[in-house]
mmCIF file of C-alpha atoms and ligand atoms in Angstrom:
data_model
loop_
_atom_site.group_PDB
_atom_site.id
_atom_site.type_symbol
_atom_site.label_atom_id
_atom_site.label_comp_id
_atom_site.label_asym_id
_atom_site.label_seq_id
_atom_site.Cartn_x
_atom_site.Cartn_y
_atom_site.Cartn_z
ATOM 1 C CA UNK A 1281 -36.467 -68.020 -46.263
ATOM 2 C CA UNK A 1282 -32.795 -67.195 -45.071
ATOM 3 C CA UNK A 1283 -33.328 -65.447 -41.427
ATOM 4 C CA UNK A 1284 -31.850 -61.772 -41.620
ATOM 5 C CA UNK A 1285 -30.532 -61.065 -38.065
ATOM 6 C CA UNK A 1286 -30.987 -57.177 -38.429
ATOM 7 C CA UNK A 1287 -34.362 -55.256 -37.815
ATOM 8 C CA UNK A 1288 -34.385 -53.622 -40.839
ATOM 9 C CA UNK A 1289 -37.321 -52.395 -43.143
ATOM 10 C CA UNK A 1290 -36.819 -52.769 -46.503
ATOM 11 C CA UNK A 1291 -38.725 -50.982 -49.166
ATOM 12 C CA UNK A 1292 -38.833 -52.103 -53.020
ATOM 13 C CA UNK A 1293 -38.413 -49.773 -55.809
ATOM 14 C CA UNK A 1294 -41.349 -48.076 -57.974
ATOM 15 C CA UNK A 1295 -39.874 -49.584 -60.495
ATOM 16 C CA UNK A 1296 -40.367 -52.855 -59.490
ATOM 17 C CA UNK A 1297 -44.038 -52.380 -58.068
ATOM 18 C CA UNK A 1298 -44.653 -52.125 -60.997
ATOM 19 C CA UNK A 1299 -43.148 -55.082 -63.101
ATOM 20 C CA UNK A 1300 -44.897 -56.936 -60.119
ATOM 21 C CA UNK A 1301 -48.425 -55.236 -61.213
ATOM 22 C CA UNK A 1302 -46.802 -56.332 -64.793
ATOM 23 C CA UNK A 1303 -45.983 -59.906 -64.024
ATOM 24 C CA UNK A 1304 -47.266 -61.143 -66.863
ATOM 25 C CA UNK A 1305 -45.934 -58.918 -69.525
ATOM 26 C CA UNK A 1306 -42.515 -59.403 -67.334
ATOM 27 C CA UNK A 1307 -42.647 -63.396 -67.670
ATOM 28 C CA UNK A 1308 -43.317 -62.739 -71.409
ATOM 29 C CA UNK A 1309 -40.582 -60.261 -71.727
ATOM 30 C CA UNK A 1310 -38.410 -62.740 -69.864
ATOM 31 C CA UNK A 1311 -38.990 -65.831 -72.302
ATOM 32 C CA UNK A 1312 -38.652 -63.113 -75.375
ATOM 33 C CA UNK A 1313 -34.846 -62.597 -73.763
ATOM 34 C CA UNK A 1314 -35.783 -58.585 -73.597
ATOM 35 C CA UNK A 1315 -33.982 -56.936 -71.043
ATOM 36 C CA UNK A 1316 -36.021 -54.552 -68.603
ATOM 37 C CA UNK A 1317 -32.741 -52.306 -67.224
ATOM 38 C CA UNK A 1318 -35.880 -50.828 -64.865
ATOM 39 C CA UNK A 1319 -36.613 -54.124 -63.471
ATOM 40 C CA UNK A 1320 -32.510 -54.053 -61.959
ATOM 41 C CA UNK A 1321 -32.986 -50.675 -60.259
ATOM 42 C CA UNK A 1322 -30.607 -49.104 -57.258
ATOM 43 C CA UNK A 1323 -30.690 -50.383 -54.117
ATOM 44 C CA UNK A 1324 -29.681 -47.584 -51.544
ATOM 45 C CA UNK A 1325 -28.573 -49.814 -48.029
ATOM 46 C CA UNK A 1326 -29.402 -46.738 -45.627
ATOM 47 C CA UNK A 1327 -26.929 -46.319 -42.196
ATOM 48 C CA UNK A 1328 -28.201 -43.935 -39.347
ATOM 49 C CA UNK A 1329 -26.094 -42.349 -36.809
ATOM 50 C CA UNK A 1330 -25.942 -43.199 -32.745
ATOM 51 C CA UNK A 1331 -29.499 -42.823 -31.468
ATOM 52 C CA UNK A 1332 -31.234 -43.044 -34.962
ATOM 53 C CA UNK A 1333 -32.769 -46.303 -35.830
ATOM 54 C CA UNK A 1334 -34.269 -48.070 -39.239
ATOM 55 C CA UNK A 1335 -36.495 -45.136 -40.072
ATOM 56 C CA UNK A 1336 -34.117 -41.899 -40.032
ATOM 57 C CA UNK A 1337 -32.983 -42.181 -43.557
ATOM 58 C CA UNK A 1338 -35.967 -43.328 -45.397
ATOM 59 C CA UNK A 1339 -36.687 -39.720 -46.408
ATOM 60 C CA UNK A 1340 -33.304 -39.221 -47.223
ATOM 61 C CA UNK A 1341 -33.075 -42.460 -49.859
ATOM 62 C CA UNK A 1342 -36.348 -41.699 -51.159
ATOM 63 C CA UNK A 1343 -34.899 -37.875 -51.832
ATOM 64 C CA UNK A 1344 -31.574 -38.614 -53.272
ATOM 65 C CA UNK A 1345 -32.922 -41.295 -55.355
ATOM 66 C CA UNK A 1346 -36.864 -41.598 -55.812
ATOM 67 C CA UNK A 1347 -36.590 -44.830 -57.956
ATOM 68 C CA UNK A 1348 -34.287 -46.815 -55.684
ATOM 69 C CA UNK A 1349 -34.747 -49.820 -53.411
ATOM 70 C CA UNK A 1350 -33.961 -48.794 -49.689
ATOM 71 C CA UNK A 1351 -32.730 -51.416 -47.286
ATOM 72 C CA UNK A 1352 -32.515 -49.980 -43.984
ATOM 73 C CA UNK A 1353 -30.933 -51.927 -40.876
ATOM 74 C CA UNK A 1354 -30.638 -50.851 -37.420
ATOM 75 C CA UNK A 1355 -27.620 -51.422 -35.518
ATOM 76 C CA UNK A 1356 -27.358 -53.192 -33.110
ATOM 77 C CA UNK A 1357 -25.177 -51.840 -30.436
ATOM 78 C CA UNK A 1358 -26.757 -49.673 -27.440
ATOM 79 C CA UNK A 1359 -24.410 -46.970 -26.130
ATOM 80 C CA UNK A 1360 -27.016 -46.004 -23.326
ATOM 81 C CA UNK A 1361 -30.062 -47.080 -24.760
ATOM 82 C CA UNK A 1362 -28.991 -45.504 -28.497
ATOM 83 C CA UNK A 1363 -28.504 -47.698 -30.972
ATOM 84 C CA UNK A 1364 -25.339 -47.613 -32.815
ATOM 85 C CA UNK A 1365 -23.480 -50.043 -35.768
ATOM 86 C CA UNK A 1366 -20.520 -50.586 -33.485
ATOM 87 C CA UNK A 1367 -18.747 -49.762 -30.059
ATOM 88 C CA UNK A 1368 -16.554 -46.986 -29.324
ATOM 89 C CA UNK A 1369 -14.550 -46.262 -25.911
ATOM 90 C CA UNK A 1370 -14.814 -42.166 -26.264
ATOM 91 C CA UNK A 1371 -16.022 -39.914 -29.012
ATOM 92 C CA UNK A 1372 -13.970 -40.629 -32.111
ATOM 93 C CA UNK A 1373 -12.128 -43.196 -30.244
ATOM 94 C CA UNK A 1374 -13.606 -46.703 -31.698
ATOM 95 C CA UNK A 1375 -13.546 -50.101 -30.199
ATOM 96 C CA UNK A 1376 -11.652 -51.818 -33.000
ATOM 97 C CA UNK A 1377 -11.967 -55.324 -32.494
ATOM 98 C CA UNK A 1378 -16.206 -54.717 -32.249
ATOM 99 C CA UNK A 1379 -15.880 -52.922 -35.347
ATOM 100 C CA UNK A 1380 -14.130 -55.929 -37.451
ATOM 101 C CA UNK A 1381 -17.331 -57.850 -35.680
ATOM 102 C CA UNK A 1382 -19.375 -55.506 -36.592
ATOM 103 C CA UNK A 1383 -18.559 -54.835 -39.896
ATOM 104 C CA UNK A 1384 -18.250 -58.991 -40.691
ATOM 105 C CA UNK A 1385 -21.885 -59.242 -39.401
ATOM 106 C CA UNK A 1386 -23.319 -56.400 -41.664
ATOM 107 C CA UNK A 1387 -21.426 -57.620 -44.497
ATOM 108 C CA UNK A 1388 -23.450 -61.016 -43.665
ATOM 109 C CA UNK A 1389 -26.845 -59.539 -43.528
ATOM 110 C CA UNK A 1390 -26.493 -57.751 -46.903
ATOM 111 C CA UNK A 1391 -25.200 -60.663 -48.653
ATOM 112 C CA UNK A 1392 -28.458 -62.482 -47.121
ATOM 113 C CA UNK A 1393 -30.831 -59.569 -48.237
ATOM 114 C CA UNK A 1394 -29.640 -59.649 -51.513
ATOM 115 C CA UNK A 1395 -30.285 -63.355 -52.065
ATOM 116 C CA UNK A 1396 -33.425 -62.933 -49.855
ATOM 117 C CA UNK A 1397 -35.154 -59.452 -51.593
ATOM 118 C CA UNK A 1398 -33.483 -60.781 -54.962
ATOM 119 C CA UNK A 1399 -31.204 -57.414 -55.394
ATOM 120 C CA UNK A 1400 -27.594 -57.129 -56.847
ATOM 121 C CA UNK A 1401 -24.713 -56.364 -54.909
ATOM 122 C CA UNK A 1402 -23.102 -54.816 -57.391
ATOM 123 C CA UNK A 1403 -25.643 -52.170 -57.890
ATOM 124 C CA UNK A 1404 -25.691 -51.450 -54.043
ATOM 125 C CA UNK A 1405 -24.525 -47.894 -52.808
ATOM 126 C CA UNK A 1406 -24.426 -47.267 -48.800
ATOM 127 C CA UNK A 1407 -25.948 -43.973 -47.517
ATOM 128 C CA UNK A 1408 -24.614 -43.305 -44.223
ATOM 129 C CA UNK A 1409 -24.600 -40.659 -42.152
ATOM 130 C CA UNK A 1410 -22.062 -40.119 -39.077
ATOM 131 C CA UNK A 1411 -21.764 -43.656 -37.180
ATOM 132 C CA UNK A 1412 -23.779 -45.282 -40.218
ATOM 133 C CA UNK A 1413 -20.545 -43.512 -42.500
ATOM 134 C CA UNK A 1414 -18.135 -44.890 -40.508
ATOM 135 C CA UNK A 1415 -19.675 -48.525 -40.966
ATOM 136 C CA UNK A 1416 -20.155 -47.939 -44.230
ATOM 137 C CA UNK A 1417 -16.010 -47.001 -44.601
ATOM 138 C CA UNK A 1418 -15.304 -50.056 -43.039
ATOM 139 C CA UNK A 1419 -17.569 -51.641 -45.807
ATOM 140 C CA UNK A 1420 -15.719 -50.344 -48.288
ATOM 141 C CA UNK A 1421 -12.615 -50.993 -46.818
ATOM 142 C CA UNK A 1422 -13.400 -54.595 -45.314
ATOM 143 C CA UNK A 1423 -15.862 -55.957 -47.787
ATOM 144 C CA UNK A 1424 -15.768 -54.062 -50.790
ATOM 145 C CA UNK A 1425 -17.714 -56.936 -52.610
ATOM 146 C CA UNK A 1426 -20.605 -55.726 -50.694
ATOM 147 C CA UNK A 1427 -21.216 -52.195 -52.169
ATOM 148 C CA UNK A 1428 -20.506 -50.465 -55.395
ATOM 149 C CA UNK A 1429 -20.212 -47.180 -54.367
ATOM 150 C CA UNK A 1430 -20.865 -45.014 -51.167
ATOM 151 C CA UNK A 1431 -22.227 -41.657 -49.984
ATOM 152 C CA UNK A 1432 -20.736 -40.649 -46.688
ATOM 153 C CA UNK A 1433 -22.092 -37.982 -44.374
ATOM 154 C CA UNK A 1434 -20.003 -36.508 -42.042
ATOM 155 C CA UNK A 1435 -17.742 -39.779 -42.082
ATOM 156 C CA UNK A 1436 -14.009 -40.792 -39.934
ATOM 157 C CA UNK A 1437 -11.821 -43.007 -40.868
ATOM 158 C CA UNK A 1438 -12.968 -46.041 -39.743
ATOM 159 C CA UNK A 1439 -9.569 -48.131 -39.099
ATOM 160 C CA UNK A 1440 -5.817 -47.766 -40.954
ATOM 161 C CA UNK A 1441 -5.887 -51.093 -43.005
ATOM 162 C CA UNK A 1442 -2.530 -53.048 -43.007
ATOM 163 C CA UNK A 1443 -3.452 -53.778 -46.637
ATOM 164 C CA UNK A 1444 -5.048 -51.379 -49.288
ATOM 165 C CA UNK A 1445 -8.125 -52.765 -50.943
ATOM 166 C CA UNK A 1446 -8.782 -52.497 -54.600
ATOM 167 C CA UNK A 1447 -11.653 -50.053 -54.555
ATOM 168 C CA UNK A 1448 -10.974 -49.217 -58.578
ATOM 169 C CA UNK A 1449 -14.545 -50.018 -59.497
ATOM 170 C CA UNK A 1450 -15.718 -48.195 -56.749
ATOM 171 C CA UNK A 1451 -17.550 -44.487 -56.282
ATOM 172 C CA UNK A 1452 -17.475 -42.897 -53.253
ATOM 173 C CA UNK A 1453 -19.040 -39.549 -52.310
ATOM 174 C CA UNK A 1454 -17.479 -37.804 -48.915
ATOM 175 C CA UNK A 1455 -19.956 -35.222 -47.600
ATOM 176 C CA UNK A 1456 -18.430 -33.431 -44.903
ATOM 177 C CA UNK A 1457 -19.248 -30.274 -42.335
ATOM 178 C CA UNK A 1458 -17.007 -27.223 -42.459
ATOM 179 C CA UNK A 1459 -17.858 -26.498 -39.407
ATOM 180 C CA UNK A 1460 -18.201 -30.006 -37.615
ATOM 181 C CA UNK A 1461 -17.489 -30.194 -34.183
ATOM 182 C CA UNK A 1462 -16.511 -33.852 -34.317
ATOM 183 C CA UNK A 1463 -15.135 -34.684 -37.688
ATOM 184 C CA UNK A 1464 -11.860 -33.006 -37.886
ATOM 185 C CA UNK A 1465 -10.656 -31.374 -41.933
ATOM 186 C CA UNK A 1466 -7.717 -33.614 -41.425
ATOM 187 C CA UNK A 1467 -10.164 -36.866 -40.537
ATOM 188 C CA UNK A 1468 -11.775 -36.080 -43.766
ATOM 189 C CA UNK A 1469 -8.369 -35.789 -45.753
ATOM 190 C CA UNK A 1470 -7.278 -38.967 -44.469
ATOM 191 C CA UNK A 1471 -9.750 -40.472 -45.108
ATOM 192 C CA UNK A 1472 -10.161 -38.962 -48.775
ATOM 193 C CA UNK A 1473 -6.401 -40.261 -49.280
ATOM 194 C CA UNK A 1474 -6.893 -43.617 -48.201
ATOM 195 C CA UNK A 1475 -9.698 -44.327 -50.547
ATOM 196 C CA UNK A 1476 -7.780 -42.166 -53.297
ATOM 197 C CA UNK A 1477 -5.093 -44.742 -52.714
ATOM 198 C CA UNK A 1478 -6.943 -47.239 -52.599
ATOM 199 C CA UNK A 1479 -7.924 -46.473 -56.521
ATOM 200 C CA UNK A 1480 -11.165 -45.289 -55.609
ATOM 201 C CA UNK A 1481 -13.163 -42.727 -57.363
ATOM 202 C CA UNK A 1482 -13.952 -40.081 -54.769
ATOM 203 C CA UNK A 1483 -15.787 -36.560 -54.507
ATOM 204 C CA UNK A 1484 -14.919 -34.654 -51.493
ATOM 205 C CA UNK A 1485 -17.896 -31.933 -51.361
ATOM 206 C CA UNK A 1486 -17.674 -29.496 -48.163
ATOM 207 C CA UNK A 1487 -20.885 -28.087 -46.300
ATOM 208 C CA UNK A 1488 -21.695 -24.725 -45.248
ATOM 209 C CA UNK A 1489 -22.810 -27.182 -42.044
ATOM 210 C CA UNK A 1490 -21.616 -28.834 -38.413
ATOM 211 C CA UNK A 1491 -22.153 -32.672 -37.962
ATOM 212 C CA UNK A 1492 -25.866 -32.217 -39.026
ATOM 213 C CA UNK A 1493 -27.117 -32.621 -42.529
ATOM 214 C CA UNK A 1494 -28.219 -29.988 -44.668
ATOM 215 C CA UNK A 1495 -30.419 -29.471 -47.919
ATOM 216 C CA UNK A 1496 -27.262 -29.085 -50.316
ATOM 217 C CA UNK A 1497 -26.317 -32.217 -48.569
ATOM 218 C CA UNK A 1498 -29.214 -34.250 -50.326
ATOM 219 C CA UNK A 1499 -28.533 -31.744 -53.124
ATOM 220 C CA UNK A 1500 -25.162 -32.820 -53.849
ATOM 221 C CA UNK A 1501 -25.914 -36.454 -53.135
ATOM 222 C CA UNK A 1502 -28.787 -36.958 -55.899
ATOM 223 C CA UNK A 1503 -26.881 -35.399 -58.350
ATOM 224 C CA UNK A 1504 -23.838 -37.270 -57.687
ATOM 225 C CA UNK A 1505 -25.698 -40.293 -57.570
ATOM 226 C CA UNK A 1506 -27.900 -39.933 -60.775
ATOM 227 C CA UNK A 1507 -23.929 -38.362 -62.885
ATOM 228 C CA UNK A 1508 -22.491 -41.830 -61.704
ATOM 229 C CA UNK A 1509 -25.129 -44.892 -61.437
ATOM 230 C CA UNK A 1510 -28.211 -43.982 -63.408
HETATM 231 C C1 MLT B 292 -18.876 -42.548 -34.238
HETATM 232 O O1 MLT B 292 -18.865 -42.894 -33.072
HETATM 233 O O2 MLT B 292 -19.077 -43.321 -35.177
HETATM 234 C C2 MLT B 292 -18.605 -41.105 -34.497
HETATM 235 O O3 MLT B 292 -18.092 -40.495 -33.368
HETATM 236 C C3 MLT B 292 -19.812 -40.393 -34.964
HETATM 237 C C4 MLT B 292 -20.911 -40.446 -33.953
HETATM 238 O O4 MLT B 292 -21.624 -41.418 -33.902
HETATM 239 O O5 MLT B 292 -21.072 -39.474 -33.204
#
């Protein structure tokens, strides 16, 4: 089995218990050629924020989408002990060149996942929240191959690419905090243009909230989720 360099917990769909509890009407299904669309659910790839770690989102995937798969690394930088998906030098002020690392190495580890937990790539949507957003950005922006679509809580632009990527096939939901104290309005327009001109779909859905998460948060996220992918 490929080694997957992240900690990570991942947790299979219902759905797929259950063809596993099915195997043998699966195999038979299988050899018939009939097509299971249940057996090929979601897989939600869940990104904390600084100090969080594998298990702060779990909830949160299982919420927004009950029926998904949830793959959930933890990153691997420590700023003071808390674990983050890449450096920064100051609040808001990012480390760029540990980023590109960064964001090469994650790209990496879900291309191994998928071939080693046998999900597709192209019905993988990141869930990140704050520091796991801004990863997740640089996903989209970096290795778009990687996702299908994104939720982003409380997200900054990640980097200004030289070069626009074709995100036309992609789906991107921006959650962001009226009242956030470290994501700026005009962070979150810029960021909302970039992907806009980068031919992405995107929702731009404000929060009666600061940098923390709120119900309509989740809310907003399932239904946007289950409108676009299921
Ligand atoms: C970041 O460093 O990614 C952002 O400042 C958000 C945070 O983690 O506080």
């Amino acid at each position: 089995m490929k080694q997957l360099d992240f900690k990570h917990r991942y947790i299979p769909s219902p759905l797929q218990q259950h063809v596993v509890d099915n195997f043998d009407q699966k195999q038979r299904q299988s050899q018939e050629g009939i097509r299971d669309d249940k057996s090929n659910p979601l897989t939600l790839l869940l990104l904390h924020g600084t100090g969080g770690n594998e298990d702060d989102l779990i909830q949160v995937g299982q919420m927004i989408s009950p029926s998904a798969s949830l793959l959930s690394p933890r990153g691997k930088v420590l700023e003071n002990g808390m674990p983050r998906f890449f450096k920064r030098l100051a609040e808001g002020v990012f480390d760029l060149e540990d980023l590109k690392f960064r964001t090469n190495e994650l790209a990496d580890f879900i291309k191994g996942s998928s071939s080693v937990y046998g999900f597709d790539l192209d019905k993988t949507v990141a869930v990140g929240f704050s520091n796991g957003a801004n990863i997740a950005a640089s996903l989209l922006l970096s290795y778009s191959e990687t996702l299908m679509g994104a939720i982003l809580f409380r997200a900054m632009i990640p980097f200004i690419p030289d070069n626009l990527p074709d995100l036309s096939n992609k789906k991107v939901l921006l959650s962001a905090g009226m009242f956030d104290p470290i994501v700026s309005k005009s962070q979150i327009q810029s960021l909302f243009d970039i992907l806009e001109k980068s031919r992405a779909n995107v929702t731009l859905k404000w929060q009666q909230s600061g940098h923390n998460l709120i119900e309509s948060d989740i809310l907003d996220a399932k239904e946007w989720l289950s409108k676009n992918f299921e």
